[in-house]
mmCIF file of C-alpha atoms and ligand atoms in Angstrom:
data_model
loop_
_atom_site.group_PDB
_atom_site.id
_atom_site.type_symbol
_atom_site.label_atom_id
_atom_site.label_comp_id
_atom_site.label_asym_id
_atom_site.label_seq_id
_atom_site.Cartn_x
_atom_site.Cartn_y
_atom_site.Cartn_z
ATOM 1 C CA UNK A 475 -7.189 26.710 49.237
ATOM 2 C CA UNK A 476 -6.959 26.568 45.428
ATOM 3 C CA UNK A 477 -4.054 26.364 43.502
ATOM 4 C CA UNK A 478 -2.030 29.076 42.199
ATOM 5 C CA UNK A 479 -1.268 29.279 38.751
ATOM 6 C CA UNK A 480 2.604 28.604 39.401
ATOM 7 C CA UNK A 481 1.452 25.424 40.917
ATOM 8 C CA UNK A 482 -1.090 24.518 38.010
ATOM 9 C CA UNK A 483 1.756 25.357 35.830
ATOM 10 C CA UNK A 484 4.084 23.074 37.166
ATOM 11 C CA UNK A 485 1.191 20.244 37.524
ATOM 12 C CA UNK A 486 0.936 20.857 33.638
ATOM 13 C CA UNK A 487 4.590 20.280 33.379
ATOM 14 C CA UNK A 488 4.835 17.382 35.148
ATOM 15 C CA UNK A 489 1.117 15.763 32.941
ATOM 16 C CA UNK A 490 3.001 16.618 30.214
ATOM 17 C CA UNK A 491 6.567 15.344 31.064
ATOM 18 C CA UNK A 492 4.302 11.771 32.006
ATOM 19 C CA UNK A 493 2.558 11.850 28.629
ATOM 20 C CA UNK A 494 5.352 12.396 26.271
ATOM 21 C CA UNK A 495 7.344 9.707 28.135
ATOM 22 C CA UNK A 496 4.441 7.378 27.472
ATOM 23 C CA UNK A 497 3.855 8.113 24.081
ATOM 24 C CA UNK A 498 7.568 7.844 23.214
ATOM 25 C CA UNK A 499 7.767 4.144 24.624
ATOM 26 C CA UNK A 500 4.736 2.951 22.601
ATOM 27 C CA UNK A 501 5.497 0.297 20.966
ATOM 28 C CA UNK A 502 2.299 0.140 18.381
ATOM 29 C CA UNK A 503 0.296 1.829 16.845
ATOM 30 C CA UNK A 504 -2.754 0.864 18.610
ATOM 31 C CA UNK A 505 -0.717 0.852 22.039
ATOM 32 C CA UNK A 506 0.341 4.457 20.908
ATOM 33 C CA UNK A 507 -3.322 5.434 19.666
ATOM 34 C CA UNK A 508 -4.615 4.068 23.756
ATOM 35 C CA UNK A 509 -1.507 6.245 25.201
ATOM 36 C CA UNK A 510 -2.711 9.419 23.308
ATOM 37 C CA UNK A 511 -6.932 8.809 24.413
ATOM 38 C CA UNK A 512 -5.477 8.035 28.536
ATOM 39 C CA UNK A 513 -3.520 11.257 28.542
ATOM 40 C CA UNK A 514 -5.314 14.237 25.809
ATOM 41 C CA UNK A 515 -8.487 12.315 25.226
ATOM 42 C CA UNK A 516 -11.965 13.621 26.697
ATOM 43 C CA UNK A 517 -11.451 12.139 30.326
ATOM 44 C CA UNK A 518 -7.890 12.290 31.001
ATOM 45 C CA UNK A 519 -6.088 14.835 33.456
ATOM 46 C CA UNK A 520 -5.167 16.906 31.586
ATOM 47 C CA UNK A 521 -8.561 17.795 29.910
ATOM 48 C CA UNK A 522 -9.517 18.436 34.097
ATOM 49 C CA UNK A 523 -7.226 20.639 34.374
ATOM 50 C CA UNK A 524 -9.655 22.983 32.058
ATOM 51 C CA UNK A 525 -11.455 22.979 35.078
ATOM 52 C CA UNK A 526 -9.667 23.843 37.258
ATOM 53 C CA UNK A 527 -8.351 27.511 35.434
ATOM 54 C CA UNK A 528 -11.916 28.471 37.523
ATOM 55 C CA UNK A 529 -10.248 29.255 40.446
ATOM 56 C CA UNK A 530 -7.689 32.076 38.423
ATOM 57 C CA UNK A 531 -8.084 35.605 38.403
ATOM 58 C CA UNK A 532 -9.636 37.254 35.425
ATOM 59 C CA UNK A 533 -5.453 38.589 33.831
ATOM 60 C CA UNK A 534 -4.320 34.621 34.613
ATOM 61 C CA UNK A 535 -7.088 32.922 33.053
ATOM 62 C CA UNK A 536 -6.062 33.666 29.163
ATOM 63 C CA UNK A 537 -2.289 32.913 30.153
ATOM 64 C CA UNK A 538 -3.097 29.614 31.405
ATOM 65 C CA UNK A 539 -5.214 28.501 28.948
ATOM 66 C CA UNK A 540 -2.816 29.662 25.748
ATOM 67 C CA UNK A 541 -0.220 27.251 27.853
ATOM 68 C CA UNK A 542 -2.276 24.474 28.214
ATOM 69 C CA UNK A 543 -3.031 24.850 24.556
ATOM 70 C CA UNK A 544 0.383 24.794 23.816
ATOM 71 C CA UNK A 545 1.598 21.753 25.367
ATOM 72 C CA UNK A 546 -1.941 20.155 24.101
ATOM 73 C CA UNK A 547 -0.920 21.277 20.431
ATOM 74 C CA UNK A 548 2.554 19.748 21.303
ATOM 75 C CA UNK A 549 1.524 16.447 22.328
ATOM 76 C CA UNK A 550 -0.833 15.910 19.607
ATOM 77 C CA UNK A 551 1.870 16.511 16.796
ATOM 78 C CA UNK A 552 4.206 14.089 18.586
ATOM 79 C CA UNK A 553 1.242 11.778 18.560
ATOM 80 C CA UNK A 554 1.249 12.079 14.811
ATOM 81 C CA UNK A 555 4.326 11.718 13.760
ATOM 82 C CA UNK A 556 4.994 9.122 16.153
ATOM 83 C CA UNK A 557 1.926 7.251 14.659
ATOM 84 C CA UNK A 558 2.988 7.842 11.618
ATOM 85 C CA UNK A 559 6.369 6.280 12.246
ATOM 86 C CA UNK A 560 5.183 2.996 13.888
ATOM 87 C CA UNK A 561 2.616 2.147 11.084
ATOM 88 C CA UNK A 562 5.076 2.662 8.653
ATOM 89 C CA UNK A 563 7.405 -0.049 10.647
ATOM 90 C CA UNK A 564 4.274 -2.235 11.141
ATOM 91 C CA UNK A 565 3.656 -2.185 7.077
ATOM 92 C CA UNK A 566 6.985 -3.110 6.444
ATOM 93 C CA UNK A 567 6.934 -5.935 8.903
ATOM 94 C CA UNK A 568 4.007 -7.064 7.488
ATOM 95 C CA UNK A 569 5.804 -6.671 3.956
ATOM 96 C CA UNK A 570 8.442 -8.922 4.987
ATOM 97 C CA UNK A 571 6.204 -11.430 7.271
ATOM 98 C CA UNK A 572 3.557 -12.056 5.026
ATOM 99 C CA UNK A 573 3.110 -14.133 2.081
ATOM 100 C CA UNK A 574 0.529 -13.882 -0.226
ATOM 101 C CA UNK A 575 -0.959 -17.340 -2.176
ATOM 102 C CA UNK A 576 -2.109 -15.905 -5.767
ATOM 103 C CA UNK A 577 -3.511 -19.214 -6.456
ATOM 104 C CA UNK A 578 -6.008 -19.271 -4.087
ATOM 105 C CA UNK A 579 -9.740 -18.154 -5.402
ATOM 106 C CA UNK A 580 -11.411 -15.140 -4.539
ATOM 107 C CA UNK A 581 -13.881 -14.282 -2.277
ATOM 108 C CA UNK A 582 -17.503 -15.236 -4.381
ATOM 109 C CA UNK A 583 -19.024 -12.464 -6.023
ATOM 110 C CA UNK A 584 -22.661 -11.278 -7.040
ATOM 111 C CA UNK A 585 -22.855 -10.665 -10.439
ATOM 112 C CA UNK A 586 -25.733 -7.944 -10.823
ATOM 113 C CA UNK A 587 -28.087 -7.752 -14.097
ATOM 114 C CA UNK A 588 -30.410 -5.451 -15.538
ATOM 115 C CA UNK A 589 -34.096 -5.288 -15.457
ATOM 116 C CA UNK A 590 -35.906 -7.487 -17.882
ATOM 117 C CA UNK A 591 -37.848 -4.341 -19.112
ATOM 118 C CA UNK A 592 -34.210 -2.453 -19.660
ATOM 119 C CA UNK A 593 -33.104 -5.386 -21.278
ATOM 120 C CA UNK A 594 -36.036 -5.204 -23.740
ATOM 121 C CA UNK A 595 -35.793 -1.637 -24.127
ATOM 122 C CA UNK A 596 -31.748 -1.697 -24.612
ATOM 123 C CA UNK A 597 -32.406 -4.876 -27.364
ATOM 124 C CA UNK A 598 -35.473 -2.567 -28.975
ATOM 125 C CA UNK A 599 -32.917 0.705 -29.129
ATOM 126 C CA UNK A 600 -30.484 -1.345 -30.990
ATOM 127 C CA UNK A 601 -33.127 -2.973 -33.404
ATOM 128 C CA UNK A 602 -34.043 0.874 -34.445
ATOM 129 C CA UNK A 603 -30.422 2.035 -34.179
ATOM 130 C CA UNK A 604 -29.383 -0.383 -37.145
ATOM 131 C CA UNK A 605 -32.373 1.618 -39.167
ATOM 132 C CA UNK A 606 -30.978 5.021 -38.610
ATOM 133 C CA UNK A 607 -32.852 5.991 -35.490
ATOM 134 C CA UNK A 608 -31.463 7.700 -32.727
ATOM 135 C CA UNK A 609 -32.899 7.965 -28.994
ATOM 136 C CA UNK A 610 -34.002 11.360 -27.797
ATOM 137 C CA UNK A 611 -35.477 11.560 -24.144
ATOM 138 C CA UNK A 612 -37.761 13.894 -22.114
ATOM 139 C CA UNK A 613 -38.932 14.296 -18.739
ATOM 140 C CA UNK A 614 -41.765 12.545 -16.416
ATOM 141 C CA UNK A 615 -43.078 15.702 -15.485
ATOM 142 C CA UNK A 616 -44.625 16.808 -18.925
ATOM 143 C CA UNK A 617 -46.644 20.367 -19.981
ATOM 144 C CA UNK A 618 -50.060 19.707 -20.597
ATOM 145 C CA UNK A 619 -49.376 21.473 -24.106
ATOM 146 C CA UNK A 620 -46.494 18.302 -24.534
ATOM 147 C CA UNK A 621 -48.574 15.658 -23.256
ATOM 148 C CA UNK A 622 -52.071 16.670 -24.791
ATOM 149 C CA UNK A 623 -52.621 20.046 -27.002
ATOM 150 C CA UNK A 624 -49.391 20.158 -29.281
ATOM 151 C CA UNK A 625 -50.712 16.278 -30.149
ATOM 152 C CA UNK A 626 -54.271 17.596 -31.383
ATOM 153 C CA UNK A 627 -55.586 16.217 -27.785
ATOM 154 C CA UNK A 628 -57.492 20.046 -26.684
ATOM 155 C CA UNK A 629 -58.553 20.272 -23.101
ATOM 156 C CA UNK A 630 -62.066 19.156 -23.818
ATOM 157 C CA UNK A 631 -60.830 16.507 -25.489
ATOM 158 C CA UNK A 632 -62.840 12.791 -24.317
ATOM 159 C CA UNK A 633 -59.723 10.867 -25.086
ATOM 160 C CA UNK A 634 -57.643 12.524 -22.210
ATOM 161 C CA UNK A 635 -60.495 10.285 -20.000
ATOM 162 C CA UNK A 636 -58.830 6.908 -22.154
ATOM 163 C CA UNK A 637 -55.222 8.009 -20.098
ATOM 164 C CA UNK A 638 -56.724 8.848 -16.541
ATOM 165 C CA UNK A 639 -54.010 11.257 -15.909
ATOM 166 C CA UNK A 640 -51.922 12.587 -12.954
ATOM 167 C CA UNK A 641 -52.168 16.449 -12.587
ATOM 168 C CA UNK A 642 -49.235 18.093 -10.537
ATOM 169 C CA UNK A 643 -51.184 21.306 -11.009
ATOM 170 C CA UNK A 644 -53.463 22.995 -13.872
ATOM 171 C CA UNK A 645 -50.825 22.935 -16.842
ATOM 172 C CA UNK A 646 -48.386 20.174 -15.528
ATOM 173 C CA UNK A 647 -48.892 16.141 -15.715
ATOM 174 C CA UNK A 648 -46.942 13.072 -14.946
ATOM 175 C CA UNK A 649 -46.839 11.578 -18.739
ATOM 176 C CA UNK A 650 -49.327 9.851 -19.684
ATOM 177 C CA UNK A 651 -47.260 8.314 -22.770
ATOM 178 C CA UNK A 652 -43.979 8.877 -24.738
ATOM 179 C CA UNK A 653 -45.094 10.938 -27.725
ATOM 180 C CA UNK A 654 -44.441 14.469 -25.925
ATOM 181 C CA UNK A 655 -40.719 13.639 -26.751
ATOM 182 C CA UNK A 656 -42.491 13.277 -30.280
ATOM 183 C CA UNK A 657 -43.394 17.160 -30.050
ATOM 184 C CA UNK A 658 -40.199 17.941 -28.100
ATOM 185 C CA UNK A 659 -38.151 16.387 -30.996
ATOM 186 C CA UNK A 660 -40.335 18.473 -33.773
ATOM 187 C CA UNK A 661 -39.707 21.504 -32.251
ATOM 188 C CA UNK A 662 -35.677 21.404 -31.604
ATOM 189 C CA UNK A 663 -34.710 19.585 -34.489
ATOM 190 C CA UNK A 664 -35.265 19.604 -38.599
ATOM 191 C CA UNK A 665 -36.839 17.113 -40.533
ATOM 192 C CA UNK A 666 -36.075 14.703 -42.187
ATOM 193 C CA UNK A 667 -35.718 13.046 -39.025
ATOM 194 C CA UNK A 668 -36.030 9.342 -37.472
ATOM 195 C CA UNK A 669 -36.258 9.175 -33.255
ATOM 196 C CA UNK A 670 -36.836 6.760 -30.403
ATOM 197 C CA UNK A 671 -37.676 7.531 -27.142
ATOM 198 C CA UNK A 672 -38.013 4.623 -24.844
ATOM 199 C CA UNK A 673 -39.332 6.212 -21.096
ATOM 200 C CA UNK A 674 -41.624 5.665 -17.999
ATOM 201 C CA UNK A 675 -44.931 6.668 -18.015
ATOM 202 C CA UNK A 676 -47.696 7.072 -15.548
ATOM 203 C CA UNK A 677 -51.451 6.542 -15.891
ATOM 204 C CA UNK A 678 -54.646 6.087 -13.287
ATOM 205 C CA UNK A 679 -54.477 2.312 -13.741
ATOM 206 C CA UNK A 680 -54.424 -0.592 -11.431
ATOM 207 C CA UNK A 681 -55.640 -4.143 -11.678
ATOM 208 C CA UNK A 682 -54.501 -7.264 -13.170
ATOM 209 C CA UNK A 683 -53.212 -6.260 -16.281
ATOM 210 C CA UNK A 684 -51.891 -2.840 -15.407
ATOM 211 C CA UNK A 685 -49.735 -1.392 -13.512
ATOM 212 C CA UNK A 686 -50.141 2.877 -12.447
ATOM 213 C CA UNK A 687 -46.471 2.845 -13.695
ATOM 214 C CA UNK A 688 -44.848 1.659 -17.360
ATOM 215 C CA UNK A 689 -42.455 2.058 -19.991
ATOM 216 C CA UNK A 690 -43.017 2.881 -23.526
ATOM 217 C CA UNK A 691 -40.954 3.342 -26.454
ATOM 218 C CA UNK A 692 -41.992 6.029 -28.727
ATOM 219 C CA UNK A 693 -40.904 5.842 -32.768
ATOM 220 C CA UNK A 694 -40.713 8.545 -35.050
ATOM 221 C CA UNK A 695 -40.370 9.258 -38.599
ATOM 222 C CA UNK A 696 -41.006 12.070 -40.714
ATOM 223 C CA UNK A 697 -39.188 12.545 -44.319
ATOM 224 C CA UNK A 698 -41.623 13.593 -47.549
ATOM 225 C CA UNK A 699 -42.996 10.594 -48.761
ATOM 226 C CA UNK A 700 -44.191 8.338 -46.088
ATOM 227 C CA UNK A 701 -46.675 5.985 -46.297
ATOM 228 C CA UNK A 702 -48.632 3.019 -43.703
ATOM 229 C CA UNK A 703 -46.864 0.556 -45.766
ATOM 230 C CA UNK A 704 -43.435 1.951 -44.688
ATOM 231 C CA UNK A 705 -44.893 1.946 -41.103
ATOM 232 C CA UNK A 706 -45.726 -1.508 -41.457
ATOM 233 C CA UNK A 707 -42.568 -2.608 -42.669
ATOM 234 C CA UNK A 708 -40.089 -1.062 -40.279
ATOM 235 C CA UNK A 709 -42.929 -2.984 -37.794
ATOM 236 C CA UNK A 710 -42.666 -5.857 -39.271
ATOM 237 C CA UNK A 711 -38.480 -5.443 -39.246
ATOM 238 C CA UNK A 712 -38.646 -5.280 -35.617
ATOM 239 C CA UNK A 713 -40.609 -7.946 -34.408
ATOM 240 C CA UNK A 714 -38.664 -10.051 -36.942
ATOM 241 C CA UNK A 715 -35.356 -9.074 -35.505
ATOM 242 C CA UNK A 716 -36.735 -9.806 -31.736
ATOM 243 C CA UNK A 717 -38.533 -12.631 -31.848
ATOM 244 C CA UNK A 718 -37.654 -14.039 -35.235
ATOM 245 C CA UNK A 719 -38.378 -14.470 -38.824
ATOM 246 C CA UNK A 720 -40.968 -16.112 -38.787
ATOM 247 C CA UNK A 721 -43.325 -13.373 -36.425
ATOM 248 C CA UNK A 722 -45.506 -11.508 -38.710
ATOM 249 C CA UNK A 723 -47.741 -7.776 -37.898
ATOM 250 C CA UNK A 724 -51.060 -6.950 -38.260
ATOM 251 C CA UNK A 725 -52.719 -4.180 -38.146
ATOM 252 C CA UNK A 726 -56.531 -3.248 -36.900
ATOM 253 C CA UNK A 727 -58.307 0.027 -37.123
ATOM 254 C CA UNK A 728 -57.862 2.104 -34.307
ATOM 255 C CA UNK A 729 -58.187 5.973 -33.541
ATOM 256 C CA UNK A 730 -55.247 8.061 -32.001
ATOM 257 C CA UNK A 731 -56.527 12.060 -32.069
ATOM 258 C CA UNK A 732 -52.319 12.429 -33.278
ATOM 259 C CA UNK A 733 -52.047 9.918 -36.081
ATOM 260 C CA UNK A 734 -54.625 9.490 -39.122
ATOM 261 C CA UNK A 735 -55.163 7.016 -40.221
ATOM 262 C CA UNK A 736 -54.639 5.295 -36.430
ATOM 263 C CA UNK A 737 -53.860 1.426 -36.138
ATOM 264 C CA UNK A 738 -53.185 -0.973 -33.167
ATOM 265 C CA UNK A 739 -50.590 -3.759 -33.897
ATOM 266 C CA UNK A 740 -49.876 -7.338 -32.705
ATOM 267 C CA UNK A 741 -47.490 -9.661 -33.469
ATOM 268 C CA UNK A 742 -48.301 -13.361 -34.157
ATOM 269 C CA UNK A 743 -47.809 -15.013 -30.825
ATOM 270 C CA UNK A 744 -44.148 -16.082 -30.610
ATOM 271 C CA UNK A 745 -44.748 -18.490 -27.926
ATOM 272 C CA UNK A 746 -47.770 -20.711 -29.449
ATOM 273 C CA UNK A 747 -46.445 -19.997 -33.036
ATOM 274 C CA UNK A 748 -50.104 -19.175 -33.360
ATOM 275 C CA UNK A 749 -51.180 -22.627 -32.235
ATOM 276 C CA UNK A 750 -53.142 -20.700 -29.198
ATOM 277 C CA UNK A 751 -51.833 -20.457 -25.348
ATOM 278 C CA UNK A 752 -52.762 -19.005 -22.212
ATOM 279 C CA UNK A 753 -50.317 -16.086 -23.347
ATOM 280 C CA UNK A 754 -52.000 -14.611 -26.221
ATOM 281 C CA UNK A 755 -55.085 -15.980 -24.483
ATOM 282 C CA UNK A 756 -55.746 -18.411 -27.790
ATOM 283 C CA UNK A 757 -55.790 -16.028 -30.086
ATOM 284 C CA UNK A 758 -52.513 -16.319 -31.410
ATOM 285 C CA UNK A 759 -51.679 -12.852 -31.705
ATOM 286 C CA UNK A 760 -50.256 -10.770 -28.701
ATOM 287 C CA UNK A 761 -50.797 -6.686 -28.784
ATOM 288 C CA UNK A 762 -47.722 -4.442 -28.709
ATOM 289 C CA UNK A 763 -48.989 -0.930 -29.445
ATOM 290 C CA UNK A 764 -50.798 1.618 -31.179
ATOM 291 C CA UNK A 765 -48.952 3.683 -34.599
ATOM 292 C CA UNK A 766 -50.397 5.625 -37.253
ATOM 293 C CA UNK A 767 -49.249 8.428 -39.492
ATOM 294 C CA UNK A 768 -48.880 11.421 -38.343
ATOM 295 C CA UNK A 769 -51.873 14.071 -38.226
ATOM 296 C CA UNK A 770 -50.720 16.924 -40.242
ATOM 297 C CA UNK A 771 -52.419 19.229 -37.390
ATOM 298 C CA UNK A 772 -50.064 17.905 -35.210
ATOM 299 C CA UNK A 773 -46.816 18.533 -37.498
ATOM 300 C CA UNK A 774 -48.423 22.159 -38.366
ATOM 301 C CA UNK A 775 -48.677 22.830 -34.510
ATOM 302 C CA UNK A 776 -44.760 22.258 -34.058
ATOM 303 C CA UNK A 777 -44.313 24.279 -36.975
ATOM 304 C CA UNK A 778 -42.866 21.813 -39.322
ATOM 305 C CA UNK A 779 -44.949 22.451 -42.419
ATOM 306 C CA UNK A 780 -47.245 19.276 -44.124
ATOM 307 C CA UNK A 781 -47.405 19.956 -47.067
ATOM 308 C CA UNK A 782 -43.990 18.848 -47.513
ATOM 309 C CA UNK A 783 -43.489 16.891 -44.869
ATOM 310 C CA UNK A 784 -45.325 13.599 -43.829
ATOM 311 C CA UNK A 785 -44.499 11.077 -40.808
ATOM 312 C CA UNK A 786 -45.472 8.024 -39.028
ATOM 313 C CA UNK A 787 -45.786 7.347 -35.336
ATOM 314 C CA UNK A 788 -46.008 4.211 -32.877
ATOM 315 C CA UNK A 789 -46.064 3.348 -29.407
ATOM 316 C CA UNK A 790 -44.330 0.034 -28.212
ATOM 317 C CA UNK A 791 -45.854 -1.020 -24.514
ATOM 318 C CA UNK A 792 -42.198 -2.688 -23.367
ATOM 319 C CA UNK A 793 -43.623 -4.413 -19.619
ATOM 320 C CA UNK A 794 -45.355 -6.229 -22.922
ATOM 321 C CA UNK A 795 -42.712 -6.870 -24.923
ATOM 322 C CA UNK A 796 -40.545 -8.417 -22.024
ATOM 323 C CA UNK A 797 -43.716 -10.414 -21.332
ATOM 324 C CA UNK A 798 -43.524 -12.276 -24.239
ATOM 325 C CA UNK A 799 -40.086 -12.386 -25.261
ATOM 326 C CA UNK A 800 -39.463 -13.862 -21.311
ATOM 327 C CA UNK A 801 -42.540 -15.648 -21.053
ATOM 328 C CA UNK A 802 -43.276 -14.112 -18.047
ATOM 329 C CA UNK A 803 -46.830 -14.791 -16.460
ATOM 330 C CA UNK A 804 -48.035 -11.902 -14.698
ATOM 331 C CA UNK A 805 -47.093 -8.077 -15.044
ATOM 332 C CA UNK A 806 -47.100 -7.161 -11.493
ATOM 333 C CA UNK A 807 -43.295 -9.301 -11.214
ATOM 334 C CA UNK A 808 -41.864 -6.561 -12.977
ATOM 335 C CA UNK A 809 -42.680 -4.763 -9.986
ATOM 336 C CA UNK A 810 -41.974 -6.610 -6.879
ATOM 337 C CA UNK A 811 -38.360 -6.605 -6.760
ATOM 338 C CA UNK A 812 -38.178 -10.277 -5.822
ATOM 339 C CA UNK A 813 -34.759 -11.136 -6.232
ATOM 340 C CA UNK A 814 -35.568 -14.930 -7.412
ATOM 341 C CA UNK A 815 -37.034 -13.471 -10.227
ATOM 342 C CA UNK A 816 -34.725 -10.406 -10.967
ATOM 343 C CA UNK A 817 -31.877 -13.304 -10.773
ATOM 344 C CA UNK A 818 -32.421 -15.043 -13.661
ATOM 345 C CA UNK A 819 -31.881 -11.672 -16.202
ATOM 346 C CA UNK A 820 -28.159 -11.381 -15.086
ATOM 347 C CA UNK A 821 -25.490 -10.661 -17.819
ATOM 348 C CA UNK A 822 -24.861 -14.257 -18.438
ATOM 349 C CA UNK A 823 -26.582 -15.887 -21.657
ATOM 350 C CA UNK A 824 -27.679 -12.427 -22.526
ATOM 351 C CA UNK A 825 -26.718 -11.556 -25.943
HETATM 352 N N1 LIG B 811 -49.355 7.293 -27.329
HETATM 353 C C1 LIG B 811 -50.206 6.192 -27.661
HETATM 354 C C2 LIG B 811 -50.595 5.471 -26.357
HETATM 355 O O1 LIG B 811 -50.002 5.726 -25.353
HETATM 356 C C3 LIG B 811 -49.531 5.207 -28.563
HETATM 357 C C4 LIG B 811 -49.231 5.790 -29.908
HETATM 358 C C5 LIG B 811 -47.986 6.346 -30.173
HETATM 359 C C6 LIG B 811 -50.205 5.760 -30.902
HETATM 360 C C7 LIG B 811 -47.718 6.874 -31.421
HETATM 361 C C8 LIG B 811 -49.941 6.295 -32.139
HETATM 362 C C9 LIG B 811 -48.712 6.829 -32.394
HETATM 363 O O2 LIG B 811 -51.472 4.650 -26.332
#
């Protein structure tokens, strides 16, 4: 025969008398925290005794189960504030037991460092910064109009085959370079202006020398009387401050559809000191990017008119930069995450 509920109520009493006995003698915390799972948790009795409401007519069933939840509720606040109680005694025990030796060292830890190429870009930012340049950024995912038409690049254009490009769809690419912040810039702010815009970049590429991924840093300048000679000083400035005084810039013809006239630069090799190495592959020079002034199309087509205005433009290739100012061998390191090599660009020595 089963039970009736006078007898399952009294078999309640007596689990519950048995538990809250038990937890009241616990002695720790981790005795009391045992207690608690033998006598509420998911196997005990009194979790059975779910089972067992079965056997009750329909009108008994609910009154049952709001007592069992009731003493359930009851033992579970008694569990916390008992637990509360014993691990406040066990803290101050352990206040009073325990002594603490401040002279003894700390456990070792890693010191963490940037990325060589960050470190190039963050010593490049504050190069411009002491000029009056300030850093503007914009995203991966660029317009076509941003990445190719507002810079005089149109859709037919054979120079979009020089920067094999990502599509995401029709009018969306990953960039291809940094000078859409160029046209981003142009269009929210007034001139006279001077901007940097150090970012990744993303082109069809892979083989020795290049990597599908990169950074750039974009410059520029636009104020009403600029000139390639200003361009080639604030150049020269910065490979002066980075590698020293003695580096020097030159210039060779180039052609950019956004700048006129269009240059490429290179430094003189600041490993060789000209001499000729494996680095600059014995020419003594090392190239760092293309620059030009800007193409008064492309300052008309972000509305900032050219017949006041003129401005100059370059592109600094930093996996490059870090190259030489590391001497680091082979471009694909910057890649490979090998923790030898990323070790040796921590905080320390780094000015
Ligand atoms: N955007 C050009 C490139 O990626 C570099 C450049 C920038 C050239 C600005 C001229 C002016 O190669």
């Amino acid at each position: 025969m089963s039970p009736s509920i006078q007898e399952l109520k009294n078999k309640l009493q007596d689990l519950y008398q048995s538990a809250e006995q038990d937890l009241k003698s616990a002695r720790s915390s981790s005795e009391l925290y045992e207690l608690k799972t033998h006598h509420i948790g998911n196997k005990s009795r009194f979790q059975k005794m779910m089972k067992e409401m079965k056997n009750l007519s329909p009108e008994e069933k609910p009154l049952f189960g709001k007592w069992l939840n009731e003493k359930k509720t009851a033992l579970e606040e008694m569990y916390s504030s008992l637990f509360r109680e014993l691990k406040n005694r066990e803290l101050e025990q352990k206040i009073k037991t325990e002594k603490i030796d401040l002279s003894l060292p700390g456990p070792p830890s890693h010191k963490g460092g940037l990325h060589p190429v960050q470190l190039i870009i963050q010593k490049t930012v504050n190069i411009f910064k002491s000029l009056g340049y300030s850093v503007r950024t914009g995203p991966m995912i660029e317009s076509d109009w941003n990445n190719f038409q507002a810079l005089n690049i149109p859709t037919d254009h054979p120079s979009r085959d020089l920067q094999d490009t990502f599509y995401i769809d029709e009018a969306h690419v990953l960039r291809t370079h940094t000078s859409p912040i160029q046209v981003r810039s142009m269009l929210a702010e007034k001139p006279p202006m001077a901007i940097l815009a150090p970012g990744k970049v993303f082109r069809r590429d892979n083989d020795v020398s290049h990597s599908p991924t990169f950074h750039q840093m974009e410059g520029m300048f636009i104020d009403t009387h600029v000139s390639m000679a200003h361009l080639k000083g604030t150049l020269s400035y910065f490979v002066k401050e980075l590698f020293g005084t003695n580096t020097k810039v030159r210039f060779r013809p180039s052609y950019f559809p956004f700048t006129e006239p269009s240059a490429e630069y290179d430094c003189s090799c600041p490993i060789c000191g000209m001499k000729g190495c494996p680095m600059c592959k014995q020419s003594g020079w090392m190239e760092i990017g293309g620059c030009g002034l800007m193409h008064p199309k492309v300052l008309e087509l972000s509305h900032i008119p050219s017949e006041k205005w003129e401005g100059f433009a370059f592109g600094l290739g930093m996996e490059r930069l870090a190259i030489v100012y590391y001497g680091i061998p082979h471009i694909k390191l910057f890649l490979e995450n090998d923790i030898r090599f990323l070790e040796q660009f921590s905080f320390k020595g780094e000015s």
